[in-house]
PDB file of C-alpha atoms in Angstrom:
ATOM      1  CA  MET A   1     105.207 109.510 102.633  1.00 58.00           C
ATOM      2  CA  ASP A   2     104.278 112.482 100.474  1.00 84.00           C
ATOM      3  CA  ARG A   3     101.320 111.673  98.190  1.00 83.00           C
ATOM      4  CA  ALA A   4      99.601 113.286  95.223  1.00 80.00           C
ATOM      5  CA  VAL A   5      95.918 113.095  94.338  1.00 84.00           C
ATOM      6  CA  PHE A   6      94.415 112.898  90.852  1.00 79.00           C
ATOM      7  CA  TYR A   7      91.014 112.092  89.374  1.00 86.00           C
ATOM      8  CA  SER A   8      90.774 108.968  87.220  1.00 83.00           C
ATOM      9  CA  THR A   9      87.905 108.986  84.747  1.00 84.00           C
ATOM     10  CA  GLN A  10      88.467 105.266  84.196  1.00 80.00           C
ATOM     11  CA  ALA A  11      88.001 104.550  87.912  1.00 77.00           C
ATOM     12  CA  GLY A  12      85.413 107.291  88.394  1.00 82.00           C
ATOM     13  CA  ARG A  13      87.124 108.393  91.596  1.00 81.00           C
ATOM     14  CA  THR A  14      90.025 110.296  93.111  1.00 85.00           C
ATOM     15  CA  ILE A  15      93.268 108.307  93.358  1.00 82.00           C
ATOM     16  CA  SER A  16      96.034 108.828  95.923  1.00 80.00           C
ATOM     17  CA  ALA A  17      99.536 107.982  94.704  1.00 80.00           C
ATOM     18  CA  PRO A  18     103.105 108.439  95.943  1.00 80.00           C
ATOM     19  CA  ARG A  19     104.668 111.624  94.546  1.00 79.00           C
ATOM     20  CA  HIS A  20     107.552 109.526  93.251  1.00 78.00           C
ATOM     21  CA  SER A  21     107.056 106.174  91.585  1.00 81.00           C
ATOM     22  CA  HIS A  22     109.434 104.062  89.518  1.00 89.00           C
ATOM     23  CA  ALA A  23     107.971 102.734  86.290  1.00 93.00           C
ATOM     24  CA  ARG A  24     110.088  99.946  84.836  1.00 96.00           C
ATOM     25  CA  PHE A  25     108.671 100.488  81.339  1.00 97.00           C
ATOM     26  CA  GLY A  26     108.060 103.593  79.275  1.00 96.00           C
ATOM     27  CA  ILE A  27     105.748 104.698  76.485  1.00 96.00           C
ATOM     28  CA  GLY A  28     106.564 102.672  73.366  1.00 96.00           C
ATOM     29  CA  ASP A  29     108.191  99.734  75.168  1.00 97.00           C
ATOM     30  CA  VAL A  30     107.179  96.243  74.064  1.00 97.00           C
ATOM     31  CA  VAL A  31     106.256  93.994  76.998  1.00 98.00           C
ATOM     32  CA  ARG A  32     104.943  90.483  77.642  1.00 97.00           C
ATOM     33  CA  HIS A  33     102.633  89.259  80.415  1.00 97.00           C
ATOM     34  CA  ARG A  34     104.366  86.898  82.850  1.00 96.00           C
ATOM     35  CA  MET A  35     101.378  84.563  83.365  1.00 95.00           C
ATOM     36  CA  PHE A  36      99.165  84.920  80.287  1.00 95.00           C
ATOM     37  CA  ASP A  37     100.124  84.530  76.650  1.00 94.00           C
ATOM     38  CA  PHE A  38      99.944  88.090  75.346  1.00 97.00           C
ATOM     39  CA  ARG A  39     102.244  90.984  74.617  1.00 97.00           C
ATOM     40  CA  GLY A  40     101.769  94.645  73.847  1.00 97.00           C
ATOM     41  CA  VAL A  41     103.057  98.193  73.520  1.00 98.00           C
ATOM     42  CA  VAL A  42     102.857 100.598  76.478  1.00 98.00           C
ATOM     43  CA  PHE A  43     100.816 103.705  75.586  1.00 97.00           C
ATOM     44  CA  ASP A  44     100.117 105.080  79.086  1.00 95.00           C
ATOM     45  CA  VAL A  45     101.266 104.519  82.682  1.00 95.00           C
ATOM     46  CA  ASP A  46      99.387 105.044  85.946  1.00 94.00           C
ATOM     47  CA  PRO A  47     101.598 105.449  89.049  1.00 93.00           C
ATOM     48  CA  VAL A  48      99.222 103.144  91.012  1.00 93.00           C
ATOM     49  CA  PHE A  49      96.068 101.163  90.253  1.00 93.00           C
ATOM     50  CA  ALA A  50      93.558 103.626  88.764  1.00 93.00           C
ATOM     51  CA  ASN A  51      90.785 101.470  87.360  1.00 93.00           C
ATOM     52  CA  SER A  52      87.388 100.560  88.810  1.00 91.00           C
ATOM     53  CA  GLU A  53      86.943  98.552  91.991  1.00 91.00           C
ATOM     54  CA  GLU A  54      84.765  96.131  90.011  1.00 93.00           C
ATOM     55  CA  TRP A  55      87.649  95.498  87.591  1.00 92.00           C
ATOM     56  CA  TYR A  56      90.079  94.903  90.469  1.00 95.00           C
ATOM     57  CA  GLN A  57      87.732  92.531  92.298  1.00 95.00           C
ATOM     58  CA  SER A  58      87.181  90.513  89.096  1.00 95.00           C
ATOM     59  CA  ILE A  59      90.791  89.285  89.313  1.00 94.00           C
ATOM     60  CA  PRO A  60      90.999  86.016  91.290  1.00 94.00           C
ATOM     61  CA  GLU A  61      92.327  86.826  94.762  1.00 94.00           C
ATOM     62  CA  GLU A  62      95.199  84.332  94.560  1.00 94.00           C
ATOM     63  CA  ILE A  63      96.692  86.177  91.562  1.00 94.00           C
ATOM     64  CA  ARG A  64      95.414  89.709  92.282  1.00 95.00           C
ATOM     65  CA  PRO A  65      98.332  92.187  92.070  1.00 96.00           C
ATOM     66  CA  HIS A  66      99.071  94.881  94.641  1.00 94.00           C
ATOM     67  CA  ARG A  67      97.449  98.265  93.982  1.00 93.00           C
ATOM     68  CA  ASP A  68     100.417 100.420  94.978  1.00 91.00           C
ATOM     69  CA  GLN A  69     102.619  99.879  91.918  1.00 95.00           C
ATOM     70  CA  PRO A  70     102.627 101.216  88.350  1.00 96.00           C
ATOM     71  CA  TYR A  71      99.909  99.919  86.012  1.00 97.00           C
ATOM     72  CA  TYR A  72     100.334 100.004  82.237  1.00 98.00           C
ATOM     73  CA  HIS A  73      97.850 100.579  79.436  1.00 97.00           C
ATOM     74  CA  LEU A  74      98.820  98.335  76.532  1.00 98.00           C
ATOM     75  CA  LEU A  75      97.873  97.944  72.903  1.00 98.00           C
ATOM     76  CA  ALA A  76      97.914  94.170  73.278  1.00 98.00           C
ATOM     77  CA  GLU A  77      97.792  91.110  71.056  1.00 97.00           C
ATOM     78  CA  ASN A  78      97.546  87.388  71.469  1.00 96.00           C
ATOM     79  CA  GLU A  79      97.220  84.593  68.942  1.00 94.00           C
ATOM     80  CA  ASP A  80      93.525  85.341  68.354  1.00 95.00           C
ATOM     81  CA  SER A  81      92.963  89.086  68.646  1.00 96.00           C
ATOM     82  CA  SER A  82      94.161  92.561  69.515  1.00 97.00           C
ATOM     83  CA  TYR A  83      92.739  94.629  72.371  1.00 97.00           C
ATOM     84  CA  VAL A  84      93.598  97.153  75.096  1.00 97.00           C
ATOM     85  CA  ALA A  85      94.942  95.675  78.344  1.00 97.00           C
ATOM     86  CA  TYR A  86      95.571  97.157  81.811  1.00 97.00           C
ATOM     87  CA  VAL A  87      98.396  95.318  83.604  1.00 97.00           C
ATOM     88  CA  SER A  88     100.369  95.693  86.837  1.00 97.00           C
ATOM     89  CA  GLN A  89     104.122  96.140  86.715  1.00 98.00           C
ATOM     90  CA  GLN A  90     104.710  92.886  88.624  1.00 97.00           C
ATOM     91  CA  ASN A  91     103.033  90.950  85.797  1.00 97.00           C
ATOM     92  CA  LEU A  92     105.102  92.385  82.940  1.00 98.00           C
ATOM     93  CA  MET A  93     108.533  91.726  81.513  1.00 97.00           C
ATOM     94  CA  GLY A  94     110.332  93.330  78.605  1.00 96.00           C
ATOM     95  CA  ASP A  95     109.898  91.753  75.169  1.00 95.00           C
ATOM     96  CA  ALA A  96     111.779  94.138  72.885  1.00 79.00           C
ATOM     97  CA  HIS A  97     113.384  91.340  70.894  1.00 85.00           C
ATOM     98  CA  GLY A  98     110.091  89.573  70.172  1.00 87.00           C
ATOM     99  CA  GLY A  99     109.598  91.798  67.132  1.00 91.00           C
ATOM    100  CA  PRO A 100     106.835  94.266  66.298  1.00 94.00           C
ATOM    101  CA  VAL A 101     103.305  94.033  67.711  1.00 95.00           C
ATOM    102  CA  ASP A 102     100.389  93.662  65.303  1.00 92.00           C
ATOM    103  CA  HIS A 103      97.684  95.990  66.669  1.00 96.00           C
ATOM    104  CA  PRO A 104      95.412  98.096  64.417  1.00 96.00           C
ATOM    105  CA  HIS A 105      95.681 101.220  66.630  1.00 96.00           C
ATOM    106  CA  LEU A 106      99.491 101.374  66.698  1.00 96.00           C
ATOM    107  CA  PRO A 107      99.707 103.772  63.692  1.00 95.00           C
ATOM    108  CA  GLN A 108      97.445 106.284  65.497  1.00 95.00           C
ATOM    109  CA  LEU A 109      99.945 106.656  68.376  1.00 96.00           C
ATOM    110  CA  PHE A 110     103.323 105.515  67.101  1.00 96.00           C
ATOM    111  CA  GLU A 111     105.486 106.195  64.042  1.00 91.00           C
ATOM    112  CA  LYS A 112     107.734 103.176  63.786  1.00 88.00           C
ATOM    113  CA  PHE A 113     109.277 100.167  65.515  1.00 93.00           C
ATOM    114  CA  ASP A 114     113.062 100.542  65.662  1.00 93.00           C
ATOM    115  CA  GLY A 115     113.775  96.894  66.432  1.00 90.00           C
ATOM    116  CA  SER A 116     113.375  97.291  70.188  1.00 89.00           C
ATOM    117  CA  ARG A 117     110.647  99.899  70.863  1.00 94.00           C
ATOM    118  CA  TYR A 118     108.047 102.130  69.217  1.00 96.00           C
ATOM    119  CA  HIS A 119     108.450 105.889  68.832  1.00 94.00           C
ATOM    120  CA  MET A 120     105.458 108.089  69.580  1.00 93.00           C
ATOM    121  CA  ARG A 121     104.149 110.289  66.768  1.00 91.00           C
ATOM    122  CA  ARG A 122     105.764 113.729  67.009  1.00 84.00           C
ATOM    123  CA  LYS A 123     102.426 115.529  67.009  1.00 81.00           C
ATOM    124  CA  LEU A 124     101.488 113.658  70.222  1.00 77.00           C
ATOM    125  CA  THR A 125     104.619 114.566  72.177  1.00 71.00           C
ATOM    126  CA  HIS A 126     105.239 117.825  73.988  1.00 62.00           C
TER     127      HIS A 126
END
């Protein structure tokens, strides 16, 4: 299979990824974690796992997701707080009808919630 290589500052290493990958969710989509009680807004997508090995190994082996799938950067919230999450595609499902997400950094990246997704600020798009 034809692969591409890119450097991930988050992982601190070069990452090899398939040239073509299918991301189920896009920038601005509202998603919910399948196993843990949190939801969030997608603000970036990696075609494969591109975080540190330490981060990956910290996930219990019995629930550790596969590396070779899209991973999403989320502005996330749960009942207690808001934070940034990094989640595999297999652990996410759409949550567009759950309403808006309450995260303090949303206004920096997105203009509005249209009832199903967020729209990125025009000055951040190309």
